[in-house]
Tab-separated table of N, CA, C and O in Angstrom:
chain	number	residue	atom	x	y	z
A	6	MET	N	12.466	16.001	16.652
A	6	MET	CA	11.101	15.778	16.295
A	6	MET	C	10.999	14.677	15.270
A	6	MET	O	11.683	14.591	14.297
A	7	SER	N	10.077	13.775	15.535
A	7	SER	CA	9.930	12.655	14.536
A	7	SER	C	9.016	13.066	13.321
A	7	SER	O	8.332	14.145	13.430
A	8	SER	N	9.129	12.288	12.346
A	8	SER	CA	8.256	12.552	11.231
A	8	SER	C	6.752	12.422	11.411
A	8	SER	O	6.368	11.676	12.339
A	9	HIS	N	5.932	12.922	10.550
A	9	HIS	CA	4.506	12.640	10.702
A	9	HIS	C	4.290	11.134	10.539
A	9	HIS	O	4.969	10.541	9.730
A	10	PRO	N	3.356	10.645	11.265
A	10	PRO	CA	3.094	9.110	11.044
A	10	PRO	C	2.844	8.614	9.704
A	10	PRO	O	3.069	7.456	9.371
A	11	GLN	N	2.097	9.466	8.880
A	11	GLN	CA	1.939	9.146	7.458
A	11	GLN	C	3.239	8.829	6.741
A	11	GLN	O	3.339	7.899	5.931
A	12	LEU	N	4.175	9.777	6.935
A	12	LEU	CA	5.502	9.605	6.283
A	12	LEU	C	6.292	8.457	6.747
A	12	LEU	O	6.824	7.621	5.989
A	13	ALA	N	6.144	8.298	8.015
A	13	ALA	CA	6.810	7.030	8.688
A	13	ALA	C	6.188	5.725	8.152
A	13	ALA	O	6.923	4.774	7.828
A	14	LEU	N	4.968	5.679	8.023
A	14	LEU	CA	4.237	4.513	7.535
A	14	LEU	C	4.523	4.321	6.127
A	14	LEU	O	4.820	3.129	5.684
A	15	ARG	N	4.486	5.315	5.305
A	15	ARG	CA	4.776	5.201	3.905
A	15	ARG	C	6.230	4.658	3.687
A	15	ARG	O	6.476	3.793	2.886
A	16	SER	N	7.096	5.203	4.358
A	16	SER	CA	8.573	4.797	4.340
A	16	SER	C	8.733	3.307	4.624
A	16	SER	O	9.383	2.565	3.916
A	17	ALA	N	8.176	2.920	5.737
A	17	ALA	CA	8.195	1.561	6.159
A	17	ALA	C	7.767	0.533	5.084
A	17	ALA	O	8.246	-0.453	4.920
A	18	LEU	N	6.479	0.944	4.652
A	18	LEU	CA	5.828	0.134	3.709
A	18	LEU	C	6.614	-0.053	2.286
A	18	LEU	O	6.814	-1.119	1.825
A	19	PHE	N	7.129	1.128	1.787
A	19	PHE	CA	7.845	1.079	0.673
A	19	PHE	C	9.155	0.308	0.797
A	19	PHE	O	9.667	-0.474	-0.027
A	20	SER	N	9.780	0.401	1.948
A	20	SER	CA	11.058	-0.228	2.299
A	20	SER	C	10.800	-1.842	2.225
A	20	SER	O	11.514	-2.530	1.658
A	21	ARG	N	9.808	-2.213	2.893
A	21	ARG	CA	9.430	-3.633	3.075
A	21	ARG	C	9.034	-4.166	1.744
A	21	ARG	O	9.574	-5.283	1.324
A	22	LEU	N	8.168	-3.446	0.937
A	22	LEU	CA	7.821	-4.041	-0.466
A	22	LEU	C	9.014	-4.091	-1.311
A	22	LEU	O	9.126	-5.006	-2.072
A	23	ALA	N	9.792	-3.078	-1.320
A	23	ALA	CA	10.930	-2.942	-2.278
A	23	ALA	C	12.046	-4.002	-1.970
A	23	ALA	O	12.732	-4.346	-2.850
A	24	ALA	N	12.099	-4.408	-0.724
A	24	ALA	CA	13.155	-5.349	-0.307
A	24	ALA	C	12.721	-6.816	-0.554
A	24	ALA	O	13.604	-7.690	-0.395
A	25	ASP	N	11.597	-7.159	-1.010
A	25	ASP	CA	11.060	-8.459	-1.156
A	25	ASP	C	11.457	-8.952	-2.538
A	25	ASP	O	10.920	-8.439	-3.568
A	26	ALA	N	12.178	-10.060	-2.552
A	26	ALA	CA	12.599	-10.651	-3.810
A	26	ALA	C	11.412	-11.242	-4.673
A	26	ALA	O	11.443	-11.165	-5.828
A	27	VAL	N	10.340	-11.763	-3.994
A	27	VAL	CA	9.258	-12.406	-4.684
A	27	VAL	C	8.497	-11.214	-5.314
A	27	VAL	O	8.182	-11.405	-6.581
A	28	LEU	N	8.192	-10.150	-4.577
A	28	LEU	CA	7.482	-9.126	-5.259
A	28	LEU	C	8.232	-8.478	-6.392
A	28	LEU	O	7.766	-8.229	-7.427
A	29	THR	N	9.544	-8.304	-6.272
A	29	THR	CA	10.419	-7.708	-7.271
A	29	THR	C	10.392	-8.626	-8.501
A	29	THR	O	10.407	-8.201	-9.577
A	30	GLY	N	10.337	-9.944	-8.216
A	30	GLY	CA	10.244	-10.898	-9.358
A	30	GLY	C	9.035	-10.762	-10.156
A	30	GLY	O	8.950	-11.007	-11.278
A	31	LEU	N	7.904	-10.358	-9.409
A	31	LEU	CA	6.573	-10.171	-10.044
A	31	LEU	C	6.475	-8.782	-10.866
A	31	LEU	O	5.909	-8.788	-11.946
A	32	ILE	N	7.057	-7.792	-10.277
A	32	ILE	CA	6.917	-6.478	-10.977
A	32	ILE	C	8.097	-5.830	-11.577
A	32	ILE	O	8.117	-5.029	-12.325
A	33	GLY	N	9.321	-6.323	-11.110
A	33	GLY	CA	10.495	-5.723	-11.514
A	33	GLY	C	11.034	-4.767	-10.490
A	33	GLY	O	10.317	-4.265	-9.730
A	34	ALA	N	12.344	-4.538	-10.562
A	34	ALA	CA	12.954	-3.562	-9.537
A	34	ALA	C	12.544	-2.108	-9.823
A	34	ALA	O	12.295	-1.752	-11.027
A	35	GLY	N	12.287	-1.372	-8.846
A	35	GLY	CA	12.000	0.093	-8.911
A	35	GLY	C	10.601	0.336	-9.478
A	35	GLY	O	10.421	1.380	-10.148
A	36	ARG	N	9.673	-0.500	-9.132
A	36	ARG	CA	8.250	-0.375	-9.817
A	36	ARG	C	7.311	-0.147	-8.655
A	36	ARG	O	6.155	-0.686	-8.828
A	37	ILE	N	7.652	0.521	-7.698
A	37	ILE	CA	6.649	0.828	-6.669
A	37	ILE	C	6.609	2.351	-6.580
A	37	ILE	O	7.647	3.068	-6.401
A	38	PHE	N	5.355	2.929	-6.722
A	38	PHE	CA	5.241	4.302	-6.922
A	38	PHE	C	4.157	4.992	-5.974
A	38	PHE	O	3.346	4.323	-5.486
A	39	ASP	N	4.214	6.392	-5.816
A	39	ASP	CA	3.115	7.009	-5.219
A	39	ASP	C	2.040	7.460	-6.164
A	39	ASP	O	0.916	7.521	-5.691
A	40	ALA	N	2.259	7.431	-7.408
A	40	ALA	CA	1.331	7.746	-8.407
A	40	ALA	C	1.728	7.009	-9.628
A	40	ALA	O	2.971	6.836	-9.975
A	41	PRO	N	0.796	6.585	-10.462
A	41	PRO	CA	1.124	5.875	-11.727
A	41	PRO	C	1.919	6.792	-12.669
A	41	PRO	O	1.361	7.838	-13.049
A	42	PRO	N	3.152	6.356	-13.010
A	42	PRO	CA	3.913	7.306	-13.795
A	42	PRO	C	3.561	7.124	-15.222
A	42	PRO	O	3.152	6.030	-15.702
A	43	ARG	N	3.591	8.178	-16.091
A	43	ARG	CA	3.417	8.108	-17.459
A	43	ARG	C	4.421	7.328	-18.193
A	43	ARG	O	5.586	7.464	-17.924
A	44	GLY	N	3.969	6.465	-19.111
A	44	GLY	CA	4.815	5.680	-19.819
A	44	GLY	C	5.506	4.503	-19.131
A	44	GLY	O	6.423	3.929	-19.712
A	45	GLN	N	5.142	4.201	-17.913
A	45	GLN	CA	5.642	3.234	-17.160
A	45	GLN	C	5.364	1.824	-17.754
A	45	GLN	O	4.195	1.538	-18.021
A	46	ALA	N	6.310	0.992	-17.875
A	46	ALA	CA	6.095	-0.398	-18.351
A	46	ALA	C	5.239	-1.118	-17.214
A	46	ALA	O	5.310	-0.909	-16.069
A	47	PHE	N	4.449	-1.895	-17.620
A	47	PHE	CA	3.594	-2.788	-16.730
A	47	PHE	C	4.352	-4.108	-16.537
A	47	PHE	O	5.043	-4.551	-17.251
A	48	PRO	N	4.097	-4.677	-15.311
A	48	PRO	CA	3.215	-4.341	-14.180
A	48	PRO	C	3.993	-3.329	-13.269
A	48	PRO	O	5.178	-3.292	-13.215
A	49	PHE	N	3.215	-2.733	-12.408
A	49	PHE	CA	3.696	-1.939	-11.350
A	49	PHE	C	2.737	-1.875	-10.090
A	49	PHE	O	1.605	-2.233	-10.242
A	50	LEU	N	3.262	-1.404	-8.976
A	50	LEU	CA	2.479	-1.245	-7.737
A	50	LEU	C	2.450	0.200	-7.393
A	50	LEU	O	3.439	0.878	-7.389
A	51	VAL	N	1.245	0.746	-6.946
A	51	VAL	CA	1.169	2.080	-6.541
A	51	VAL	C	0.412	2.173	-5.124
A	51	VAL	O	-0.454	1.615	-4.860
A	52	LEU	N	1.092	3.067	-4.326
A	52	LEU	CA	0.469	3.412	-3.047
A	52	LEU	C	-0.349	4.640	-3.328
A	52	LEU	O	0.052	5.722	-3.315
A	53	GLU	N	-1.745	4.434	-3.628
A	53	GLU	CA	-2.558	5.544	-4.105
A	53	GLU	C	-3.025	6.428	-3.151
A	53	GLU	O	-3.204	7.528	-3.164
A	54	THR	N	-3.482	5.818	-1.915
A	54	THR	CA	-4.127	6.555	-0.885
A	54	THR	C	-3.478	6.391	0.444
A	54	THR	O	-3.178	5.211	0.734
A	55	LEU	N	-3.245	7.401	1.044
A	55	LEU	CA	-2.675	7.276	2.478
A	55	LEU	C	-3.279	8.530	3.212
A	55	LEU	O	-2.804	9.680	3.222
A	56	GLY	N	-4.449	8.125	3.872
A	56	GLY	CA	-5.027	9.288	4.706
A	56	GLY	C	-4.910	8.869	6.159
A	56	GLY	O	-4.792	7.684	6.572
A	57	ALA	N	-5.095	9.874	7.004
A	57	ALA	CA	-5.015	9.727	8.401
A	57	ALA	C	-5.918	10.711	9.110
A	57	ALA	O	-6.120	11.774	8.668
A	58	ARG	N	-6.484	10.204	10.257
A	58	ARG	CA	-7.245	11.043	11.127
A	58	ARG	C	-6.779	10.716	12.565
A	58	ARG	O	-6.414	9.544	12.888
A	59	PRO	N	-6.906	11.746	13.471
A	59	PRO	CA	-6.513	11.471	14.854
A	59	PRO	C	-7.244	10.389	15.522
A	59	PRO	O	-8.449	10.260	15.378
A	60	LEU	N	-6.564	9.610	16.259
A	60	LEU	CA	-7.152	8.552	17.136
A	60	LEU	C	-7.930	9.247	18.253
A	60	LEU	O	-7.369	10.168	18.905
A	61	LEU	N	-9.126	8.972	18.450
A	61	LEU	CA	-9.898	9.590	19.488
A	61	LEU	C	-9.968	11.189	19.505
A	61	LEU	O	-10.006	11.803	20.499
A	62	ASN	N	-9.736	11.724	18.252
A	62	ASN	CA	-9.749	13.194	17.997
A	62	ASN	C	-8.614	13.736	18.660
A	62	ASN	O	-8.647	15.019	18.889
A	63	LEU	N	-7.569	12.987	19.086
A	63	LEU	CA	-6.450	13.590	19.815
A	63	LEU	C	-5.131	13.160	19.112
A	63	LEU	O	-4.689	12.026	19.280
A	64	PRO	N	-4.514	13.993	18.320
A	64	PRO	CA	-3.410	13.605	17.556
A	64	PRO	C	-2.318	13.056	18.365
A	64	PRO	O	-1.488	12.177	17.956
A	65	GLU	N	-2.123	13.455	19.619
A	65	GLU	CA	-1.153	12.999	20.461
A	65	GLU	C	-1.307	11.560	20.902
A	65	GLU	O	-0.360	10.872	21.431
A	66	GLU	N	-2.482	11.078	20.819
A	66	GLU	CA	-2.901	9.642	21.056
A	66	GLU	C	-2.464	8.583	19.849
A	66	GLU	O	-2.367	7.563	20.165
A	67	GLY	N	-2.389	9.161	18.741
A	67	GLY	CA	-2.132	8.421	17.613
A	67	GLY	C	-2.969	8.784	16.455
A	67	GLY	O	-3.718	9.656	16.415
A	68	PHE	N	-2.845	7.865	15.332
A	68	PHE	CA	-3.664	8.147	14.108
A	68	PHE	C	-4.131	6.811	13.580
A	68	PHE	O	-3.602	5.773	13.762
A	69	VAL	N	-5.337	6.925	12.968
A	69	VAL	CA	-5.837	5.866	12.090
A	69	VAL	C	-5.734	6.307	10.686
A	69	VAL	O	-6.042	7.350	10.243
A	70	HIS	N	-5.079	5.290	10.079
A	70	HIS	CA	-4.741	5.495	8.573
A	70	HIS	C	-5.618	4.614	7.684
A	70	HIS	O	-5.871	3.536	8.030
A	71	GLU	N	-5.937	5.115	6.558
A	71	GLU	CA	-6.610	4.361	5.488
A	71	GLU	C	-5.595	4.375	4.331
A	71	GLU	O	-5.073	5.302	3.850
A	72	LEU	N	-5.328	3.185	3.832
A	72	LEU	CA	-4.392	2.980	2.727
A	72	LEU	C	-5.016	2.214	1.598
A	72	LEU	O	-5.787	1.340	1.900
A	73	ARG	N	-4.545	2.551	0.375
A	73	ARG	CA	-4.952	1.713	-0.760
A	73	ARG	C	-3.671	1.478	-1.729
A	73	ARG	O	-3.177	2.389	-2.146
A	74	LEU	N	-3.370	0.235	-1.904
A	74	LEU	CA	-2.359	-0.184	-2.860
A	74	LEU	C	-3.079	-0.645	-4.082
A	74	LEU	O	-4.116	-1.349	-4.011
A	75	ALA	N	-2.581	-0.428	-5.299
A	75	ALA	CA	-3.033	-0.900	-6.519
A	75	ALA	C	-1.986	-1.488	-7.361
A	75	ALA	O	-0.926	-0.951	-7.521
A	76	ALA	N	-2.153	-2.692	-7.873
A	76	ALA	CA	-1.360	-3.326	-8.939
A	76	ALA	C	-2.004	-3.224	-10.244
A	76	ALA	O	-3.222	-3.485	-10.419
A	77	LEU	N	-1.196	-2.786	-11.218
A	77	LEU	CA	-1.735	-2.635	-12.543
A	77	LEU	C	-0.865	-3.627	-13.446
A	77	LEU	O	0.348	-3.685	-13.403
A	78	SER	N	-1.603	-4.276	-14.422
A	78	SER	CA	-1.048	-5.211	-15.329
A	78	SER	C	-1.728	-5.247	-16.663
A	78	SER	O	-2.981	-4.912	-16.713
A	79	ARG	N	-1.090	-5.524	-17.665
A	79	ARG	CA	-1.655	-5.682	-19.035
A	79	ARG	C	-1.596	-6.991	-19.502
A	79	ARG	O	-1.700	-7.340	-20.736
A	80	LYS	N	-1.391	-8.072	-18.737
A	80	LYS	CA	-1.511	-9.410	-19.013
A	80	LYS	C	-2.949	-9.752	-19.508
A	80	LYS	O	-3.937	-8.923	-19.339
A	81	ALA	N	-3.097	-10.825	-20.295
A	81	ALA	CA	-4.442	-11.190	-20.838
A	81	ALA	C	-5.570	-11.514	-19.719
A	81	ALA	O	-6.649	-11.658	-20.096
A	82	SER	N	-5.152	-11.661	-18.438
A	82	SER	CA	-6.143	-11.971	-17.481
A	82	SER	C	-5.671	-11.164	-16.188
A	82	SER	O	-4.561	-10.629	-16.185
A	83	ARG	N	-6.481	-11.237	-15.170
A	83	ARG	CA	-6.265	-10.494	-13.987
A	83	ARG	C	-5.272	-11.163	-13.029
A	83	ARG	O	-4.957	-10.742	-11.998
A	84	ASP	N	-4.758	-12.413	-13.479
A	84	ASP	CA	-4.039	-13.306	-12.562
A	84	ASP	C	-2.710	-12.579	-12.087
A	84	ASP	O	-2.297	-12.489	-10.907
A	85	GLU	N	-1.974	-11.866	-12.945
A	85	GLU	CA	-0.811	-11.125	-12.571
A	85	GLU	C	-1.116	-9.986	-11.532
A	85	GLU	O	-0.490	-9.959	-10.620
A	86	ALA	N	-2.049	-9.209	-11.743
A	86	ALA	CA	-2.425	-8.131	-10.937
A	86	ALA	C	-2.872	-8.655	-9.508
A	86	ALA	O	-2.352	-8.214	-8.592
A	87	LEU	N	-3.540	-9.765	-9.507
A	87	LEU	CA	-3.987	-10.428	-8.208
A	87	LEU	C	-2.786	-10.964	-7.443
A	87	LEU	O	-2.647	-10.863	-6.263
A	88	ALA	N	-1.788	-11.614	-8.209
A	88	ALA	CA	-0.620	-12.158	-7.689
A	88	ALA	C	0.174	-11.128	-6.956
A	88	ALA	O	0.681	-11.261	-5.795
A	89	ILE	N	0.295	-10.057	-7.641
A	89	ILE	CA	1.107	-8.851	-7.066
A	89	ILE	C	0.481	-8.304	-5.820
A	89	ILE	O	1.012	-8.116	-4.835
A	90	ILE	N	-0.888	-8.040	-5.861
A	90	ILE	CA	-1.594	-7.484	-4.718
A	90	ILE	C	-1.635	-8.512	-3.542
A	90	ILE	O	-1.561	-8.051	-2.400
A	91	GLN	N	-1.692	-9.760	-3.885
A	91	GLN	CA	-1.693	-10.815	-2.834
A	91	GLN	C	-0.318	-10.780	-2.086
A	91	GLN	O	-0.262	-10.935	-0.825
A	92	ARG	N	0.702	-10.739	-2.897
A	92	ARG	CA	2.017	-10.622	-2.267
A	92	ARG	C	2.374	-9.451	-1.459
A	92	ARG	O	2.842	-9.528	-0.352
A	93	ALA	N	1.846	-8.309	-1.930
A	93	ALA	CA	1.853	-7.047	-1.200
A	93	ALA	C	1.102	-7.238	0.177
A	93	ALA	O	1.546	-6.818	1.181
A	94	SER	N	-0.049	-7.896	0.125
A	94	SER	CA	-0.800	-8.099	1.226
A	94	SER	C	-0.125	-8.964	2.369
A	94	SER	O	-0.102	-8.524	3.455
A	95	VAL	N	0.509	-9.948	1.917
A	95	VAL	CA	1.266	-10.752	2.731
A	95	VAL	C	2.463	-9.906	3.488
A	95	VAL	O	2.618	-10.000	4.594
A	96	LEU	N	3.112	-9.179	2.617
A	96	LEU	CA	4.229	-8.425	3.216
A	96	LEU	C	3.801	-7.322	4.133
A	96	LEU	O	4.391	-7.019	5.154
A	97	VAL	N	2.765	-6.586	3.826
A	97	VAL	CA	2.367	-5.482	4.745
A	97	VAL	C	1.690	-5.802	6.075
A	97	VAL	O	1.878	-5.080	7.099
A	98	ILE	N	1.067	-7.063	6.017
A	98	ILE	CA	0.564	-7.529	7.342
A	98	ILE	C	1.456	-8.308	8.137
A	98	ILE	O	1.143	-8.723	9.311
A	99	GLU	N	2.740	-8.559	7.659
A	99	GLU	CA	3.696	-9.234	8.468
A	99	GLU	C	3.955	-8.409	9.769
A	99	GLU	O	3.921	-7.125	9.656
A	100	PRO	N	4.283	-9.008	10.875
A	100	PRO	CA	4.504	-8.334	12.037
A	100	PRO	C	5.858	-7.532	12.014
A	100	PRO	O	6.617	-7.716	11.194
A	101	ASP	N	6.007	-6.661	12.899
A	101	ASP	CA	7.229	-5.948	13.167
A	101	ASP	C	7.634	-4.853	12.068
A	101	ASP	O	8.747	-4.772	11.659
A	102	LEU	N	6.563	-4.233	11.453
A	102	LEU	CA	6.831	-3.227	10.621
A	102	LEU	C	7.294	-1.959	11.373
A	102	LEU	O	6.542	-1.529	12.321
A	103	LEU	N	8.526	-1.545	11.138
A	103	LEU	CA	9.140	-0.494	12.013
A	103	LEU	C	8.987	0.869	11.415
A	103	LEU	O	9.364	1.020	10.249
A	104	LEU	N	8.467	1.702	12.231
A	104	LEU	CA	8.123	3.060	11.787
A	104	LEU	C	9.121	4.046	12.604
A	104	LEU	O	9.232	4.000	13.744
A	105	SER	N	9.764	5.066	11.837
A	105	SER	CA	10.565	5.970	12.518
A	105	SER	C	9.719	7.005	13.397
A	105	SER	O	8.863	7.582	12.856
A	106	GLY	N	9.899	6.961	14.701
A	106	GLY	CA	9.216	7.818	15.694
A	106	GLY	C	7.844	7.441	16.025
A	106	GLY	O	7.176	8.166	16.840
A	107	HIS	N	7.373	6.328	15.472
A	107	HIS	CA	5.948	5.843	15.790
A	107	HIS	C	6.016	4.417	15.883
A	107	HIS	O	6.902	3.635	15.506
A	108	ARG	N	4.847	3.907	16.447
A	108	ARG	CA	4.698	2.497	16.580
A	108	ARG	C	3.424	2.115	15.944
A	108	ARG	O	2.368	2.716	16.095
A	109	LEU	N	3.525	0.963	15.172
A	109	LEU	CA	2.280	0.425	14.516
A	109	LEU	C	1.541	-0.461	15.574
A	109	LEU	O	2.132	-1.476	16.067
A	110	VAL	N	0.393	-0.105	15.861
A	110	VAL	CA	-0.488	-0.728	16.877
A	110	VAL	C	-1.284	-1.867	16.183
A	110	VAL	O	-1.505	-2.971	16.744
A	111	GLY	N	-1.775	-1.570	14.971
A	111	GLY	CA	-2.595	-2.590	14.345
A	111	GLY	C	-2.607	-2.295	12.807
A	111	GLY	O	-2.532	-1.165	12.384
A	112	LEU	N	-2.738	-3.434	12.038
A	112	LEU	CA	-2.861	-3.241	10.612
A	112	LEU	C	-3.659	-4.376	10.105
A	112	LEU	O	-3.345	-5.559	10.358
A	113	GLN	N	-4.708	-4.095	9.338
A	113	GLN	CA	-5.587	-5.104	8.821
A	113	GLN	C	-6.082	-4.784	7.386
A	113	GLN	O	-6.142	-3.718	7.123
A	114	VAL	N	-6.290	-5.768	6.732
A	114	VAL	CA	-6.767	-5.736	5.299
A	114	VAL	C	-8.330	-5.438	5.449
A	114	VAL	O	-9.103	-6.112	6.135
A	115	SER	N	-8.805	-4.409	4.743
A	115	SER	CA	-10.255	-4.067	4.836
A	115	SER	C	-10.930	-4.704	3.478
A	115	SER	O	-12.073	-5.095	3.623
A	116	GLU	N	-10.228	-4.704	2.381
A	116	GLU	CA	-10.783	-5.174	1.177
A	116	GLU	C	-9.742	-5.484	0.112
A	116	GLU	O	-8.723	-4.819	0.137
A	117	MET	N	-10.001	-6.513	-0.697
A	117	MET	CA	-9.141	-6.809	-1.837
A	117	MET	C	-10.167	-7.066	-3.037
A	117	MET	O	-11.231	-7.644	-2.930
A	118	SER	N	-9.759	-6.361	-4.193
A	118	SER	CA	-10.653	-6.508	-5.332
A	118	SER	C	-9.833	-6.369	-6.579
A	118	SER	O	-8.785	-5.953	-6.600
A	119	SER	N	-10.516	-6.756	-7.763
A	119	SER	CA	-9.845	-6.498	-9.040
A	119	SER	C	-10.778	-6.209	-10.083
A	119	SER	O	-12.047	-6.466	-9.951
A	120	ARG	N	-10.400	-5.578	-11.092
A	120	ARG	CA	-11.385	-5.145	-12.197
A	120	ARG	C	-10.490	-4.869	-13.523
A	120	ARG	O	-9.348	-4.539	-13.399
A	121	LEU	N	-11.224	-4.937	-14.665
A	121	LEU	CA	-10.615	-4.503	-15.924
A	121	LEU	C	-10.933	-2.967	-16.024
A	121	LEU	O	-12.132	-2.548	-15.883
A	122	LEU	N	-10.043	-2.206	-16.308
A	122	LEU	CA	-10.192	-0.757	-16.607
A	122	LEU	C	-10.868	-0.511	-17.854
A	122	LEU	O	-11.027	-1.371	-18.725
A	123	ARG	N	-11.367	0.788	-18.052
A	123	ARG	CA	-12.056	1.090	-19.297
A	123	ARG	C	-11.334	1.030	-20.523
A	123	ARG	O	-11.910	0.915	-21.549
A	124	ASP	N	-10.025	1.057	-20.529
A	124	ASP	CA	-9.177	0.812	-21.657
A	124	ASP	C	-9.265	-0.564	-22.316
A	124	ASP	O	-8.883	-0.787	-23.499
A	125	GLY	N	-9.909	-1.560	-21.499
A	125	GLY	CA	-10.153	-2.785	-21.909
A	125	GLY	C	-8.870	-3.761	-22.058
A	125	GLY	O	-8.997	-4.846	-22.411
A	126	ARG	N	-7.911	-3.247	-21.459
A	126	ARG	CA	-6.602	-4.050	-21.511
A	126	ARG	C	-5.772	-3.967	-20.237
A	126	ARG	O	-4.821	-4.720	-20.116
A	127	THR	N	-6.133	-3.122	-19.349
A	127	THR	CA	-5.398	-2.986	-18.154
A	127	THR	C	-6.190	-3.602	-16.864
A	127	THR	O	-7.266	-3.217	-16.768
A	128	PHE	N	-5.574	-4.597	-16.212
A	128	PHE	CA	-6.262	-5.021	-15.033
A	128	PHE	C	-5.665	-4.347	-13.784
A	128	PHE	O	-4.474	-4.023	-13.835
A	129	ARG	N	-6.585	-4.100	-12.892
A	129	ARG	CA	-6.228	-3.310	-11.625
A	129	ARG	C	-6.678	-4.206	-10.458
A	129	ARG	O	-7.956	-4.559	-10.413
A	130	ALA	N	-5.834	-4.576	-9.650
A	130	ALA	CA	-6.130	-5.219	-8.282
A	130	ALA	C	-5.808	-4.200	-7.199
A	130	ALA	O	-4.805	-3.496	-7.193
A	131	GLU	N	-6.776	-4.096	-6.208
A	131	GLU	CA	-6.566	-3.106	-5.123
A	131	GLU	C	-6.621	-3.855	-3.762
A	131	GLU	O	-7.248	-4.902	-3.536
A	132	LEU	N	-5.916	-3.325	-2.915
A	132	LEU	CA	-5.801	-3.737	-1.487
A	132	LEU	C	-6.013	-2.486	-0.562
A	132	LEU	O	-5.255	-1.587	-0.632
A	133	SER	N	-7.117	-2.637	0.205
A	133	SER	CA	-7.384	-1.524	1.098
A	133	SER	C	-6.997	-2.018	2.473
A	133	SER	O	-7.316	-3.091	2.981
A	134	LEU	N	-6.387	-1.013	3.352
A	134	LEU	CA	-5.913	-1.443	4.636
A	134	LEU	C	-6.222	-0.382	5.692
A	134	LEU	O	-6.429	0.773	5.196
A	135	ARG	N	-6.394	-0.748	6.824
A	135	ARG	CA	-6.434	0.179	7.935
A	135	ARG	C	-5.351	0.039	8.925
A	135	ARG	O	-5.154	-1.232	9.323
A	136	ALA	N	-4.752	0.974	9.308
A	136	ALA	CA	-3.646	0.944	10.224
A	136	ALA	C	-3.760	1.999	11.406
A	136	ALA	O	-4.516	3.001	11.250
A	137	VAL	N	-3.370	1.617	12.598
A	137	VAL	CA	-3.379	2.483	13.716
A	137	VAL	C	-1.888	2.679	14.198
A	137	VAL	O	-1.115	1.659	14.316
A	138	THR	N	-1.500	3.973	14.274
A	138	THR	CA	-0.177	4.233	14.873
A	138	THR	C	-0.265	5.049	16.223
A	138	THR	O	-1.245	5.834	16.291
A	139	GLU	N	0.767	4.868	17.003
A	139	GLU	CA	1.012	5.717	18.150
A	139	GLU	C	2.273	6.394	18.158
A	139	GLU	O	3.276	5.737	17.565
A	140	PRO	N	2.468	7.534	18.845
A	140	PRO	CA	3.836	8.077	18.898
A	140	PRO	C	4.777	7.114	19.780
A	140	PRO	O	4.238	6.472	20.722
A	141	ASP	N	5.988	7.023	19.430
A	141	ASP	CA	6.909	6.260	20.335
A	141	ASP	C	7.017	6.938	21.551
A	141	ASP	O	6.996	8.152	21.711
A	142	ALA	N	7.043	6.061	22.666
A	142	ALA	CA	7.050	6.587	23.968
A	142	ALA	C	8.513	7.116	24.375
A	142	ALA	O	9.422	6.733	23.842
């Protein structure tokens, strides 16, 4: 039995992001997380949202996934956060993202944005994505 498509998609994304030397140069090694860790040095990247709903209301047909990646930085401008999220965008929409037990049918960027958080010193850049997966035949 294959893993749930959300787990397969998460694993493939984390593997691709962690393997990229350019992204690692921007954030440092081991700085891609599922949740912002307490006391983590900046910058870092978080896969915050990973939701799924059945395609055509039939899980056996596949799933539509909504994803959100966020880059957090404490540099004096939003440039670092935007550079990180831009690199992540390039990586995740590259073709041939391999999922265990599933096939990625489509992946597109829905939105990219940035803002200064209420603490007045942390910039956050976000990337929202929509993906469609099907079970491997």
